[in-house]
Tab-separated table of C-alpha atoms (C1' of nucleotides) in Angstrom:
chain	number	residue	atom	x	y	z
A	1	UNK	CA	12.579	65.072	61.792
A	2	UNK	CA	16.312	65.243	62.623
A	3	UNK	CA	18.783	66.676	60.129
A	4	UNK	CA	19.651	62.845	59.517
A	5	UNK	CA	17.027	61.839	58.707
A	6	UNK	CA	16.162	64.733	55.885
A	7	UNK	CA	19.283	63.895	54.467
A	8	UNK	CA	18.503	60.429	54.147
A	9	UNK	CA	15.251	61.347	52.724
A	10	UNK	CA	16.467	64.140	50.173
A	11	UNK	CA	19.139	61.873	49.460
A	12	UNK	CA	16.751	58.959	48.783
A	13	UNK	CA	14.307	61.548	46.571
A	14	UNK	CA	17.275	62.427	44.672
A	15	UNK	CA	19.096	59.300	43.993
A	16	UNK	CA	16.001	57.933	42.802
A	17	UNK	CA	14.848	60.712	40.023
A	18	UNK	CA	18.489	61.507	38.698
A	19	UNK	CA	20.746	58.541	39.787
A	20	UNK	CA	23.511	58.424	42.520
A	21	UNK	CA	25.979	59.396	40.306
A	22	UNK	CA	24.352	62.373	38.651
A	23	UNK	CA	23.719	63.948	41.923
A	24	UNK	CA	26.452	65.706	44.076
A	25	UNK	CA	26.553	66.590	47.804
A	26	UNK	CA	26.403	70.293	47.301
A	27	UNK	CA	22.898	69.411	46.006
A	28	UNK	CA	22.304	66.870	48.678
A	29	UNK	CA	22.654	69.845	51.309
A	30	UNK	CA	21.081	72.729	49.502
A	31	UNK	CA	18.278	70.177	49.163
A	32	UNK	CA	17.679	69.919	53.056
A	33	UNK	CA	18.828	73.035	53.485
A	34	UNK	CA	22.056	72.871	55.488
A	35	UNK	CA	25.867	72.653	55.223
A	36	UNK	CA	27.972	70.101	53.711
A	37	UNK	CA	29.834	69.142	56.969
A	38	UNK	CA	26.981	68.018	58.418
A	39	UNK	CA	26.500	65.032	55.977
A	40	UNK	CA	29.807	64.407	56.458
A	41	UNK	CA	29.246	64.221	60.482
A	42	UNK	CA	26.642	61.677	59.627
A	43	UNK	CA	27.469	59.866	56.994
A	44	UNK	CA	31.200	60.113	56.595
A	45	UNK	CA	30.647	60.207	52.178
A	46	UNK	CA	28.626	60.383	49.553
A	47	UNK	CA	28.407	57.024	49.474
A	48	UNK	CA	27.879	56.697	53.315
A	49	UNK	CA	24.696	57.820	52.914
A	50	UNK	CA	23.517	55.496	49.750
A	51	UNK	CA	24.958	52.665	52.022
A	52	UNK	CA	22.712	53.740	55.037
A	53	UNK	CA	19.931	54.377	52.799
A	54	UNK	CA	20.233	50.417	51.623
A	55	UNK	CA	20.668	49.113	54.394
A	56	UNK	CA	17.911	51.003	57.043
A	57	UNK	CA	15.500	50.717	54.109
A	58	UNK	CA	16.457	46.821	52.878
A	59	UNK	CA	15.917	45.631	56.213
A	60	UNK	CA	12.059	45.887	56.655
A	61	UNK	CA	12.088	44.999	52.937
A	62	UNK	CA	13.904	41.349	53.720
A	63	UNK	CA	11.600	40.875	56.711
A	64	UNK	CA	8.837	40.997	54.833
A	65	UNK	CA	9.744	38.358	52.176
A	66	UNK	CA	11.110	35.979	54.391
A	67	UNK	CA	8.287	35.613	56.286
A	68	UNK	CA	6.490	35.562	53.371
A	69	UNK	CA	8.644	32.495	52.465
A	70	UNK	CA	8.546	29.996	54.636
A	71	UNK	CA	7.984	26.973	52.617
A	72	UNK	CA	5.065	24.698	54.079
A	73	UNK	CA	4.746	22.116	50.830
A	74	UNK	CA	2.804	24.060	48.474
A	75	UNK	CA	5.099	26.367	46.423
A	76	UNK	CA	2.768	28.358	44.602
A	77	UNK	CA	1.029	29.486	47.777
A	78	UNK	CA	4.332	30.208	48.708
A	79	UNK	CA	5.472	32.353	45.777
A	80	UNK	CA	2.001	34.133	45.918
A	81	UNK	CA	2.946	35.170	49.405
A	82	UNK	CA	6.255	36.250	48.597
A	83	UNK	CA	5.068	38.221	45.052
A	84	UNK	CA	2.369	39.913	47.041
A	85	UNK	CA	5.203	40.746	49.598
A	86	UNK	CA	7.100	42.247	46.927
A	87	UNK	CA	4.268	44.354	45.430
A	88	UNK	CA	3.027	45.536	48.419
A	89	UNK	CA	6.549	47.382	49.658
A	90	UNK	CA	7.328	48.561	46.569
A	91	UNK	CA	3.959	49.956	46.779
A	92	UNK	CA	4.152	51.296	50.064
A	93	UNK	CA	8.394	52.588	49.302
A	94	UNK	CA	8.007	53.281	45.618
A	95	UNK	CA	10.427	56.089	45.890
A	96	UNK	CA	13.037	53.477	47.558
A	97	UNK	CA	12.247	50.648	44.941
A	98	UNK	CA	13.122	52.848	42.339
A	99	UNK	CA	16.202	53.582	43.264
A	100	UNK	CA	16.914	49.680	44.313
A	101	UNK	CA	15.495	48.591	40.969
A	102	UNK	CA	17.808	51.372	38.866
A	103	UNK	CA	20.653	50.240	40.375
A	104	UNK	CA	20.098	46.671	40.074
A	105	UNK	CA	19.770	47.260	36.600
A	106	UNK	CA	22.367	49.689	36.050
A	107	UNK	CA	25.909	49.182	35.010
A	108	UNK	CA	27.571	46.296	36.449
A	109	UNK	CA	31.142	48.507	37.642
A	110	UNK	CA	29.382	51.069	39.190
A	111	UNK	CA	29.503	52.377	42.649
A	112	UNK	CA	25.905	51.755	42.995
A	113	UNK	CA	25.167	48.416	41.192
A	114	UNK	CA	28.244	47.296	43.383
A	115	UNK	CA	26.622	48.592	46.687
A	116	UNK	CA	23.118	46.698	45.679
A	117	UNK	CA	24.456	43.702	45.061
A	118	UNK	CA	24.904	42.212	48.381
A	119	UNK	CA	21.399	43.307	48.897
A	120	UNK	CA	20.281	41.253	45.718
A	121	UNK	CA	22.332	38.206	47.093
A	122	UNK	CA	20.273	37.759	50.024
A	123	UNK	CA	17.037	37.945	48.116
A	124	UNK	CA	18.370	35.651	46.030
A	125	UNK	CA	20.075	33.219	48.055
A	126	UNK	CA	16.446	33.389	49.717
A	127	UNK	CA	14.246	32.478	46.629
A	128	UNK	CA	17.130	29.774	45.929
A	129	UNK	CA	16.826	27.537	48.932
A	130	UNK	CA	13.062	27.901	48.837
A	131	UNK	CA	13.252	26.332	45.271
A	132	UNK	CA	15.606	24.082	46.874
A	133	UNK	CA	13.424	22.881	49.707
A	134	UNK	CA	10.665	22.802	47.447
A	135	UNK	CA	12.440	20.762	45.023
A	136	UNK	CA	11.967	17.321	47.187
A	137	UNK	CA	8.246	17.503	46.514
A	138	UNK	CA	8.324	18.811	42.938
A	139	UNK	CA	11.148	16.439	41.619
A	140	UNK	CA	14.577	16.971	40.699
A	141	UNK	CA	15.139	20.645	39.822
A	142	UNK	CA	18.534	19.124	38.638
A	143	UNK	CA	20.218	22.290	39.870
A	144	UNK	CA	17.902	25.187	38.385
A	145	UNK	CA	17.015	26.642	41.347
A	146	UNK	CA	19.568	29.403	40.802
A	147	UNK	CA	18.058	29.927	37.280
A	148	UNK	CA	14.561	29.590	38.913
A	149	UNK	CA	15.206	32.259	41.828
A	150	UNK	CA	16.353	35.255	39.000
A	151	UNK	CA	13.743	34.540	36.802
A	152	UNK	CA	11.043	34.744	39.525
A	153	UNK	CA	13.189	37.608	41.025
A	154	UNK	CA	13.450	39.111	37.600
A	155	UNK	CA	9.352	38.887	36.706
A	156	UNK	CA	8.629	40.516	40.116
A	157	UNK	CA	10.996	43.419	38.968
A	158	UNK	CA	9.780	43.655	35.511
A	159	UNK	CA	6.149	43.889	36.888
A	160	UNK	CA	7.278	46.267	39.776
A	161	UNK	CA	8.959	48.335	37.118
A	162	UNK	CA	6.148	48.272	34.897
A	163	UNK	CA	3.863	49.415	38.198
A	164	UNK	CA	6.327	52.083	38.359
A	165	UNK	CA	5.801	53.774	34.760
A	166	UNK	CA	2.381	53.297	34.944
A	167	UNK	CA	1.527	49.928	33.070
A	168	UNK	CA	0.222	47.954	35.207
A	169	UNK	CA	-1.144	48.253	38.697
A	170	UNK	CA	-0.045	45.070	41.338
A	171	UNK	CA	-3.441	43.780	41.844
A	172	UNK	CA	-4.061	40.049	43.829
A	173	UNK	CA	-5.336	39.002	40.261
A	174	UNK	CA	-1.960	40.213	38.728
A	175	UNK	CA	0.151	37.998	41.459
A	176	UNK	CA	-2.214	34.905	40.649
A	177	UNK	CA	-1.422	35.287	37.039
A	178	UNK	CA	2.035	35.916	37.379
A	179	UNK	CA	2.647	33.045	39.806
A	180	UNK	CA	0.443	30.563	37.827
A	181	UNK	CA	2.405	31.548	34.589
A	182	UNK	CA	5.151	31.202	36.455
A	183	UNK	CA	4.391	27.741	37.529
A	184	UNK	CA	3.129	26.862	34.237
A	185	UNK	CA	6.791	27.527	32.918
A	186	UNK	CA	8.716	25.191	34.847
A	187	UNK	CA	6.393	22.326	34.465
A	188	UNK	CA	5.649	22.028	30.969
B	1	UNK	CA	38.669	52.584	12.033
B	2	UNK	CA	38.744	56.411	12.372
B	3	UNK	CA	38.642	58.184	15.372
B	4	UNK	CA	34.856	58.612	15.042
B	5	UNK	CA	34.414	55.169	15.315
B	6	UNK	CA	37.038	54.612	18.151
B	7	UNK	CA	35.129	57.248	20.205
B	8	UNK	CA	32.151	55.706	20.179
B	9	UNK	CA	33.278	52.423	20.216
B	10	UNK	CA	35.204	53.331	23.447
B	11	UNK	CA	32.111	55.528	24.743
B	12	UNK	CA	29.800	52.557	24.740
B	13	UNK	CA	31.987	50.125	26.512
B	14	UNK	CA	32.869	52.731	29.164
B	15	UNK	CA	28.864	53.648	29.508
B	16	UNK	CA	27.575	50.241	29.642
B	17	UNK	CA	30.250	49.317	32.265
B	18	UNK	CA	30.308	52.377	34.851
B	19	UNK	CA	27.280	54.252	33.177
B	20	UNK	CA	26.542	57.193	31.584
B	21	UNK	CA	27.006	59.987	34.560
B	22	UNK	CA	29.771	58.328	36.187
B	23	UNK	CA	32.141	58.435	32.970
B	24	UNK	CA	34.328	62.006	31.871
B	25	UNK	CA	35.018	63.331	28.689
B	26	UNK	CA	38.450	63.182	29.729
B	27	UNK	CA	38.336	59.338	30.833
B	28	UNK	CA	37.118	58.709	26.883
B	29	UNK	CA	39.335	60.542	24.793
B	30	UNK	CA	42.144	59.353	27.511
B	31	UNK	CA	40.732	55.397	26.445
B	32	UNK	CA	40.644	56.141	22.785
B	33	UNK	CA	44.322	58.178	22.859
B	34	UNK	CA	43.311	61.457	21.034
B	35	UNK	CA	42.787	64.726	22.457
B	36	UNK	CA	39.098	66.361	23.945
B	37	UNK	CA	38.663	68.667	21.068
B	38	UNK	CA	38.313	65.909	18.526
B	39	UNK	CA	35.121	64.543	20.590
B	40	UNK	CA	33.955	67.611	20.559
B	41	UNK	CA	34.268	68.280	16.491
B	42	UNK	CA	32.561	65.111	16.039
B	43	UNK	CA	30.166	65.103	18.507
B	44	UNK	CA	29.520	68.510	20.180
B	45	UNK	CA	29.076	67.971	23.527
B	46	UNK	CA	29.151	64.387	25.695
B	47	UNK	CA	25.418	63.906	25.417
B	48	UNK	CA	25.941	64.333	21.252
B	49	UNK	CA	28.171	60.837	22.134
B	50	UNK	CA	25.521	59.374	23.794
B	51	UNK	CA	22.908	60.223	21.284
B	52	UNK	CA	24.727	59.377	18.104
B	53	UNK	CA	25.728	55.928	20.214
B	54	UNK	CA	22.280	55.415	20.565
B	55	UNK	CA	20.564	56.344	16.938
B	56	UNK	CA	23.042	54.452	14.993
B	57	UNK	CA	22.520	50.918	17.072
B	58	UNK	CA	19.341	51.713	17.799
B	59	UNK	CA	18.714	51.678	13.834
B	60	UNK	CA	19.842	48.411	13.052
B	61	UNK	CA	17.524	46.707	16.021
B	62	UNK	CA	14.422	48.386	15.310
B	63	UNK	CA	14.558	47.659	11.602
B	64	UNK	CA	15.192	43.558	12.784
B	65	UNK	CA	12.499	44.042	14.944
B	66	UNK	CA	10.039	45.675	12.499
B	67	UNK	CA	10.518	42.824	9.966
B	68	UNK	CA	9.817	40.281	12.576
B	69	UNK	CA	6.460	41.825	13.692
B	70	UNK	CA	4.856	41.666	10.742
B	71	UNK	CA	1.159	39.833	11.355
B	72	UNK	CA	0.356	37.729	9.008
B	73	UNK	CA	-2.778	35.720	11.439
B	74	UNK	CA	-0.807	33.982	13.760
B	75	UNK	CA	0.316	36.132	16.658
B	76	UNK	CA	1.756	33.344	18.705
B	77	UNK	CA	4.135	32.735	15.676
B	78	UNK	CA	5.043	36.793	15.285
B	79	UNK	CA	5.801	36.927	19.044
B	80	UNK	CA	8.368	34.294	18.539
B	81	UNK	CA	10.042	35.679	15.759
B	82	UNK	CA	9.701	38.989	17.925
B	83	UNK	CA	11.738	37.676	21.118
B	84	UNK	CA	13.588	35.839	18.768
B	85	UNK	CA	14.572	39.076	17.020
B	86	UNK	CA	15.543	40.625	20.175
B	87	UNK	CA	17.289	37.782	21.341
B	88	UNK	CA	19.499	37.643	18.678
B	89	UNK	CA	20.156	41.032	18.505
B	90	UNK	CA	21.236	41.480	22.576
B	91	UNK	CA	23.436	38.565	21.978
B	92	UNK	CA	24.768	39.912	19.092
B	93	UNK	CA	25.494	43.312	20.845
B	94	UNK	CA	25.509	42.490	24.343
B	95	UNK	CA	27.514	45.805	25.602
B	96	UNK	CA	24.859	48.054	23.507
B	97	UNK	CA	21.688	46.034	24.882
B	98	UNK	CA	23.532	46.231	28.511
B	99	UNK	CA	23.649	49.966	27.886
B	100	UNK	CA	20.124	50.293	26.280
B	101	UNK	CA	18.944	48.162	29.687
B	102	UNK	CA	20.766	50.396	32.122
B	103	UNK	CA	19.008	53.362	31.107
B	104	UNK	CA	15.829	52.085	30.619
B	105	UNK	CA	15.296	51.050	33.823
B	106	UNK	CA	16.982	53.993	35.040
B	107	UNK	CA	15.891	57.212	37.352
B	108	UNK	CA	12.931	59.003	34.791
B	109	UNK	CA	14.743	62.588	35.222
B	110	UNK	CA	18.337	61.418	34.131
B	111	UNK	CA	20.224	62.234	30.974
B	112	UNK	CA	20.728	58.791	30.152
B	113	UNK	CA	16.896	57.724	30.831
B	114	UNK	CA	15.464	61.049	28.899
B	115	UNK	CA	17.666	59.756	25.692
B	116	UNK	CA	16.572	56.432	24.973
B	117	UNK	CA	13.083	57.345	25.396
B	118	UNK	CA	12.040	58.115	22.201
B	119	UNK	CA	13.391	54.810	21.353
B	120	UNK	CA	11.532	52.782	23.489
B	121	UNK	CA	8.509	54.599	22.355
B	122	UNK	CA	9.021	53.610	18.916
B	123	UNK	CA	9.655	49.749	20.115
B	124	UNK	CA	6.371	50.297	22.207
B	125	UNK	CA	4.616	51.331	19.580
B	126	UNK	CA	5.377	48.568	17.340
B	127	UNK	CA	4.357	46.254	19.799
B	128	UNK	CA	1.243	47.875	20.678
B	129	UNK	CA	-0.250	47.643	16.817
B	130	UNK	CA	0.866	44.526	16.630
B	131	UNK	CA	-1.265	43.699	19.871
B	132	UNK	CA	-4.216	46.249	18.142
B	133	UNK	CA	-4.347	44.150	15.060
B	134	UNK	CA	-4.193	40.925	16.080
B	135	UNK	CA	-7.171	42.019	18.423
B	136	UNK	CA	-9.137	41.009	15.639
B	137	UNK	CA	-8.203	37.734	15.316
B	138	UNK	CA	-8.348	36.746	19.153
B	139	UNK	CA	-11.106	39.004	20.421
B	140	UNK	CA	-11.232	42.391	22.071
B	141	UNK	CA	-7.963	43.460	24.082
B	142	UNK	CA	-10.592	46.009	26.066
B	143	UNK	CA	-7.549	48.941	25.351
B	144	UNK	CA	-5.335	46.549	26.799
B	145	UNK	CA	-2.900	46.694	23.997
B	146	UNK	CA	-0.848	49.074	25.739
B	147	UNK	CA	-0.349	46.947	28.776
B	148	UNK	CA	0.501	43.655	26.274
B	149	UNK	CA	2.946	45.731	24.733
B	150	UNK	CA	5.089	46.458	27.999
B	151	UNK	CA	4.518	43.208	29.628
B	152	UNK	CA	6.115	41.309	26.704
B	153	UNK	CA	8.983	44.095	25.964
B	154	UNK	CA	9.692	43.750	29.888
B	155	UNK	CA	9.526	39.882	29.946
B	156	UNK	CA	12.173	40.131	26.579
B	157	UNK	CA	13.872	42.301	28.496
B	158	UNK	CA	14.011	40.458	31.781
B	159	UNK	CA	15.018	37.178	30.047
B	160	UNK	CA	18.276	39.302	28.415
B	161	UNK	CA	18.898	40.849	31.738
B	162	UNK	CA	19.430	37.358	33.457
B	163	UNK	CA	21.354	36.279	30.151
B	164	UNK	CA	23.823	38.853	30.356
B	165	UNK	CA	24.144	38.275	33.832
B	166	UNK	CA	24.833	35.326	33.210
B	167	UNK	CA	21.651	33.412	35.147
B	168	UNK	CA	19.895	32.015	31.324
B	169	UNK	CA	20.993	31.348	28.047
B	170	UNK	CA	18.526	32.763	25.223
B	171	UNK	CA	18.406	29.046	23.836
B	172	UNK	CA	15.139	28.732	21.222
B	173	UNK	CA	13.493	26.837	23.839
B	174	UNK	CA	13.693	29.662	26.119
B	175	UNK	CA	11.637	31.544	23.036
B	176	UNK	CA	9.346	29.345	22.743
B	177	UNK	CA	8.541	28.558	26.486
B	178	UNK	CA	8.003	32.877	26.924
B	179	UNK	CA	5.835	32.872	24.061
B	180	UNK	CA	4.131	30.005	25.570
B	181	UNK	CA	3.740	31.805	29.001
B	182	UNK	CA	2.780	34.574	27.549
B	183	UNK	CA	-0.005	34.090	25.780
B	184	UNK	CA	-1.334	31.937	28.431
B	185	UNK	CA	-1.143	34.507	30.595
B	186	UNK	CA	-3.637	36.565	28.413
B	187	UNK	CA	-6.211	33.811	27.755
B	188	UNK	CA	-6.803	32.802	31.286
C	1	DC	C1'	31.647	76.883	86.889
C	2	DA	C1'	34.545	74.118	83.828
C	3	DA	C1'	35.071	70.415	80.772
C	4	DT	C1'	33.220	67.857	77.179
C	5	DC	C1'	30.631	66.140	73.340
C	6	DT	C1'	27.393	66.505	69.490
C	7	DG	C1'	26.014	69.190	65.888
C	8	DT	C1'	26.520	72.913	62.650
C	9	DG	C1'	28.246	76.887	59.668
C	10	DT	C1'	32.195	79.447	57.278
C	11	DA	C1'	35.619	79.018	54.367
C	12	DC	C1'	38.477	76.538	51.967
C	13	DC	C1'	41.201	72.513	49.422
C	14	DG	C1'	43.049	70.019	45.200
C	15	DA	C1'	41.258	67.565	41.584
C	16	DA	C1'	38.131	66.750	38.029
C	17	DT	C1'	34.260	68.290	35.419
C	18	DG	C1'	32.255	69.754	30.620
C	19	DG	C1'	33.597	72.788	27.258
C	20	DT	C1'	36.444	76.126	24.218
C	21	DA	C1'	39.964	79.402	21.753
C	22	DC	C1'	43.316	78.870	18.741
C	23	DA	C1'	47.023	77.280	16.041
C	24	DC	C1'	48.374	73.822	13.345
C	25	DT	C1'	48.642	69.880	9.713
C	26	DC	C1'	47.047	67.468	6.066
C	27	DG	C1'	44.497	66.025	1.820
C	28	DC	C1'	41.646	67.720	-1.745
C	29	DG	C1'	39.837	70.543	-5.502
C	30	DT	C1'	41.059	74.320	-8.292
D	1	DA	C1'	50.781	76.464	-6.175
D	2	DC	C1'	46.881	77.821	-3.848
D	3	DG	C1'	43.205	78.136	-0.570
D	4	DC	C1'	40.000	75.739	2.050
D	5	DG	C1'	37.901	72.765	5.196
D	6	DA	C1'	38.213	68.651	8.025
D	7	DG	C1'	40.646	66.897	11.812
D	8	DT	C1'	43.657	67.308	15.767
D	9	DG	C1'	46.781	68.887	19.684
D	10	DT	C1'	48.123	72.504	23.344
D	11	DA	C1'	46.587	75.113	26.704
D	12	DC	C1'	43.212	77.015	29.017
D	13	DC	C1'	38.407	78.405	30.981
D	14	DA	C1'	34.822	78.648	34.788
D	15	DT	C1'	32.402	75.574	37.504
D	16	DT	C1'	31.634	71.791	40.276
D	17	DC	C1'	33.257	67.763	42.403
D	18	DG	C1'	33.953	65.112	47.014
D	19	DG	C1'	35.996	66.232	51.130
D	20	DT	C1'	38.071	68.912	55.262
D	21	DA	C1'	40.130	72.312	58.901
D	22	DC	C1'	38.328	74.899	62.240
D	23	DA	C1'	35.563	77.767	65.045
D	24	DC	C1'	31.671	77.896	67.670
D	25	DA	C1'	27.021	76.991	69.677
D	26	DG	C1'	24.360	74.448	72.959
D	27	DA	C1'	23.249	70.853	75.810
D	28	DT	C1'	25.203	67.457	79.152
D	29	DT	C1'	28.084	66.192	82.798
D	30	DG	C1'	31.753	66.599	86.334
DNA sequence: CAATCTGTGTACCGAATGGTACACTCGCGT
DNA sequence: ACGCGAGTGTACCATTCGGTACACAGATTG
């Protein structure tokens, strides 16, 4: 492994267990155990490297959902696909969906809430028009799709995040429930 | 309103906006107009802000929440008054809630994360007997009490995330349609 | 061999960090 | 009138912050 490549994953070990903003360079480096001109050749900032952690790391992450999401007329087979998509990166880059989820969740005017949320706009903007599409066989969704994406978006997190601390493990039963619930909510 | 007040009134807008790590000392005392040294008489050190910021709101929501979770036989019922409880409190404190959310979902090992956890202990808790004693009414939770008491406290919590983001409004419908979801989600 | 480019360490920068020593003012009880 | 303690401002501390100038090593290329 290239010096890179430990930063990115000191970096990404750090920023996940203390927060982007509690952790400084000098502890980035001492971490991998080199000099701080080095990031800097890489990485150009601090935040350099949080935006190349997004970014390398979001990309497999969107892959996987959207071809989990390709809408073929039954949306809860659909949002099973794309929950179990979700539970099964977080499970395999817990470290990473830590960090994603903190900062998601974190301050609204920060530097790292601010360099998430482009990442959370595609996700979104995903879920949206498949709740769009969907919406010619399932009625009128009278413009809730955007309300319809976060909360699904948000109930993946909140079970992720549960996952996390140890409350609940991401079975296939757990995505049935949670998509059936999920279902049951809008229709009723 | 004395300068107590002003500091952590200030404190809590500045933490819920930019969060905890990324705000100064300096960048408080500078907002509220007085000097470092008064912070310091008042509150000791930055985290002494933090922690009084967080005891004396923290107070006021726990207590609502206490009176709505008392079981009286009908847990469907106590749930609602629950989220409805919480509801009204996030909306009626919306930067303190957007703080309390921050940090809860926030890296384990941070400052921020470290101090609310004691309170969301004692919110778990009171969710978790709740869930113990209504076992007797609606069978058995198999020592799943523990894992009723997150799910709920992170749907709450997801439903005043999207709120404050601005995605749902915490109408009583909304209550009663979580509630709803909920419990089906146990009893299927 | 010389020129070059990528990568890395030493040593440093100014600014900001959390925190404090100390002198002062003011209201209150005596 | 007095002392005392709470509250507050000035000026400062050592440390750490993010970031950089620069020298140099080593491999690549002419």
């Amino acid at each position: 492994m290239d010096n890179r490549a430990k930063i990115l994953s000191c970096a990404l070990q750090l920023f996940a267990t203390r927060g982007y903003d509690a952790v400084g360079v000098q502890e980035i480096v001492a971490a991998v155990g080199i000099a701080k001109p080095t990031l800097y050749h890489f990485f150009g900032s601090k935040e350099g490297v949080l935006q190349a952690l997004l970014t390398e790391h979001f990309a497999e992450q969107y892959e996987r959902v959207k071809q989990a999401a390709v809408y073929r007329g039954d949306l809860p087979l659909t949002l099973n696909q794309i929950a179990t998509a979700y539970f099964q990166y977080a499970g395999d880059h817990r470290q990473f969906y830590r960090m994603q989820l903190s900062m998601w969740f974190g301050p609204a005017n920060s530097t790292a809430y601010k360099a998430v949320s482009r990442l959370n706009e595609k996700q979104h903007q995903l879920l949206e028009d498949l709740f769009a599409r969907a919406s010619k066989d399932h009625g009128n969704l009278r413009g809730r799709q955007r309300a319809y994406a976060a909360t699904f978006l948000g109930m993946i997190n909140t079970y992720i995040g549960l996952s996390l601390n140890g409350y609940a493990d991401l079975s296939d039963e757990l995505v049935q429930q949670a998509v059936h619930q999920f279902m049951h909510g809008i229709f009723s």
